[in-house]
Tab-separated table of C-alpha atoms in Angstrom:
chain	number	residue	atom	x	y	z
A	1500	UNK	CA	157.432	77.038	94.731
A	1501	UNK	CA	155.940	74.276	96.448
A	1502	UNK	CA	153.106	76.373	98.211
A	1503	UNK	CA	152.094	79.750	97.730
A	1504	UNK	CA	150.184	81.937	100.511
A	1505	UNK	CA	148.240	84.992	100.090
A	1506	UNK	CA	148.511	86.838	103.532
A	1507	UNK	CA	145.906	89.689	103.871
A	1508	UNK	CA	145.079	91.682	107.049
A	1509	UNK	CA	141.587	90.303	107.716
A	1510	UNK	CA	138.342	91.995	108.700
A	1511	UNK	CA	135.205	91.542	110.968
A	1512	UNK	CA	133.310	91.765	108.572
A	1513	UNK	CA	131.480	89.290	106.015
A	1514	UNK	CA	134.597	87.349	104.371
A	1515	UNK	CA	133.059	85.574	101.930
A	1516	UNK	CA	134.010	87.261	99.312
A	1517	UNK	CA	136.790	89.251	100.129
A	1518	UNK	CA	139.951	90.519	98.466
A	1519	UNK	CA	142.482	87.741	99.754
A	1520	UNK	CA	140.137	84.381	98.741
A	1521	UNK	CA	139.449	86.170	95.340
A	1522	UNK	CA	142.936	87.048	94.643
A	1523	UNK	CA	144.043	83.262	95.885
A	1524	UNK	CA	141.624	81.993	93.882
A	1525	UNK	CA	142.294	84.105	90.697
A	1526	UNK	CA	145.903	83.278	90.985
A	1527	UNK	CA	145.035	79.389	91.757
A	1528	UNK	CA	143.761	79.302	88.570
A	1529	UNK	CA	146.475	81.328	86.307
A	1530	UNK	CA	149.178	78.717	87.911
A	1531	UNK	CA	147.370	75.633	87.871
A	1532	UNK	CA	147.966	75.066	91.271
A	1533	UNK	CA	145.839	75.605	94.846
A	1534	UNK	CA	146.731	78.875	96.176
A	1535	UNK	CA	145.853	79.315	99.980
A	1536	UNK	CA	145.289	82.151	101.861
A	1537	UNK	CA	145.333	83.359	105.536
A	1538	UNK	CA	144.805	86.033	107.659
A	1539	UNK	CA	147.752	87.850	110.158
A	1540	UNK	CA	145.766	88.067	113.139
A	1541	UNK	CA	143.157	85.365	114.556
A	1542	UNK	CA	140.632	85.179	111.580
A	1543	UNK	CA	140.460	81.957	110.204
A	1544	UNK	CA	142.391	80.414	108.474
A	1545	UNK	CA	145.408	81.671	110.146
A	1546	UNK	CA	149.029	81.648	109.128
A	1547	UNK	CA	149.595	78.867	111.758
A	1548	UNK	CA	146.442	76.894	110.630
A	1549	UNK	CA	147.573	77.226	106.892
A	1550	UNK	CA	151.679	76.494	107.687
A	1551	UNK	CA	149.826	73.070	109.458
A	1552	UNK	CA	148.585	72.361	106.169
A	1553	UNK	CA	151.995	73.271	104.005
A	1554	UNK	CA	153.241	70.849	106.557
A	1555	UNK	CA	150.883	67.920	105.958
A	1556	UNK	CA	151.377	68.216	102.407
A	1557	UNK	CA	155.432	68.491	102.535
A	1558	UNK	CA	156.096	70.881	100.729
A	1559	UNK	CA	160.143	72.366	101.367
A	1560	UNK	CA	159.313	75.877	99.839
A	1561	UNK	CA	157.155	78.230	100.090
A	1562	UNK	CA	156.287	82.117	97.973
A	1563	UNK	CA	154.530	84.336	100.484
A	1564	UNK	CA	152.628	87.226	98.683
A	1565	UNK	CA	151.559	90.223	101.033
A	1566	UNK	CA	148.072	92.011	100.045
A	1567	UNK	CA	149.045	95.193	101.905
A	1568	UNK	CA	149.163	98.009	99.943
A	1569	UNK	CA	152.508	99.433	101.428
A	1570	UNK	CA	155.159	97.939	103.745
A	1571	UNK	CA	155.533	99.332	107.456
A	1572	UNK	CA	154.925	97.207	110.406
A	1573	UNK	CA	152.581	94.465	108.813
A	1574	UNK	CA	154.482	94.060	105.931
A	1575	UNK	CA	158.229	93.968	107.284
A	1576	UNK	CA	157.912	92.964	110.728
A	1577	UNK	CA	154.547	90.639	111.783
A	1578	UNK	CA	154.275	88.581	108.740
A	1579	UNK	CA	157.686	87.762	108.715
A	1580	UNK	CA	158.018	86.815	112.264
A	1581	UNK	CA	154.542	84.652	111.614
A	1582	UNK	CA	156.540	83.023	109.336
A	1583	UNK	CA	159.946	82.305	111.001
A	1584	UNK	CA	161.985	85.065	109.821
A	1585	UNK	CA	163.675	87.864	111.727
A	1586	UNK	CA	162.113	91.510	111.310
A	1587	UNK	CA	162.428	92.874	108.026
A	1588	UNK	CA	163.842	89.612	106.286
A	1589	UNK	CA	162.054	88.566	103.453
A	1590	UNK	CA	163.513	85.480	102.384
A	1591	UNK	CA	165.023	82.542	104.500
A	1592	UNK	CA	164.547	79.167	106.101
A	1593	UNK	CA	162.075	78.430	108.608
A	1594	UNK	CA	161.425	75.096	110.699
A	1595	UNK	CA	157.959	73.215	110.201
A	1596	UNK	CA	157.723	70.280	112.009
A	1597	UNK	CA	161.071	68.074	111.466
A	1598	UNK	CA	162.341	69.705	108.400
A	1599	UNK	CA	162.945	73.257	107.172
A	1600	UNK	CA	161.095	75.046	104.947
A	1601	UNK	CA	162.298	77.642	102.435
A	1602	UNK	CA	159.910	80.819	103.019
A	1603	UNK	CA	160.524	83.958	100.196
A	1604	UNK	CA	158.057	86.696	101.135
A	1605	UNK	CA	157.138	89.117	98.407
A	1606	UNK	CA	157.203	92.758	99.297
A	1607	UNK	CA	153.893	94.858	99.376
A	1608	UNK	CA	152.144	94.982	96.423
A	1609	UNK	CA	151.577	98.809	96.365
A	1610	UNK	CA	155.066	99.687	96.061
A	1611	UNK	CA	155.550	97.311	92.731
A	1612	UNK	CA	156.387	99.386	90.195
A	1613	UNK	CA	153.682	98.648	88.155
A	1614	UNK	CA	151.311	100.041	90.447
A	1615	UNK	CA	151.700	103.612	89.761
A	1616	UNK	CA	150.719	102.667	85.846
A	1617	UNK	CA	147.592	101.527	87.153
A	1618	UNK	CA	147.106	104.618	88.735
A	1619	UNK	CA	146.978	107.105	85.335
């Protein structure tokens, strides 16, 4: 992937530390790459604000991981549509800028199978 984005829901509250720049960071550093992250609703940095980036920077694909513990309405409909794909599709082509980008959106973490290990 040419970009990876860790989407997470967002909070009023003190963000300096939260789940989604630890995890982006954590990951950043396991891949060797920058991992960004935004928020779904107007907390900055937003998916738009971060896509502007992705766009600078050129890259044609793009690995969207959701930090929502369990799909419904976040996870298959808004972040998708933030991200140019119809509700409920997870992987496809959206345009950014003059070119298209290939977006792949991961499913909610919670439901990964190796979740319910971590939970004995």
């Amino acid at each position: 992937m040419d970009s990876v984005i860790v989407v997470a829901h967002g909070s009023s509250a003190n963000t300096e530390d939260d789940a989604a720049r630890r995890y982006a960071t954590a990951l950043g550093e396991r891949l060797g790459t920058p991992v960004r992250f935004a928020y779904k609703g107007d907390m900055e940095p937003t998916i738009p604000s971060v896509l502007g980036e992705v766009k600078r920077e050129g890259a044609g694909r793009d690995l969207v991981l959701q930090l929502f513990f369990a799909p419904g309405m976040f996870a298959d409909r808004i972040i998708p549509s933030r991200f140019g794909l119809g509700k409920g599709v997870m992987e496809g082509t959206m345009r950014l800028g003059d070119r298209d980008v290939e977006v792949r959106i991961a499913p909610a973490f919670g439901i990964h199978p190796a979740m319910e290990g971590l939970m004995h």
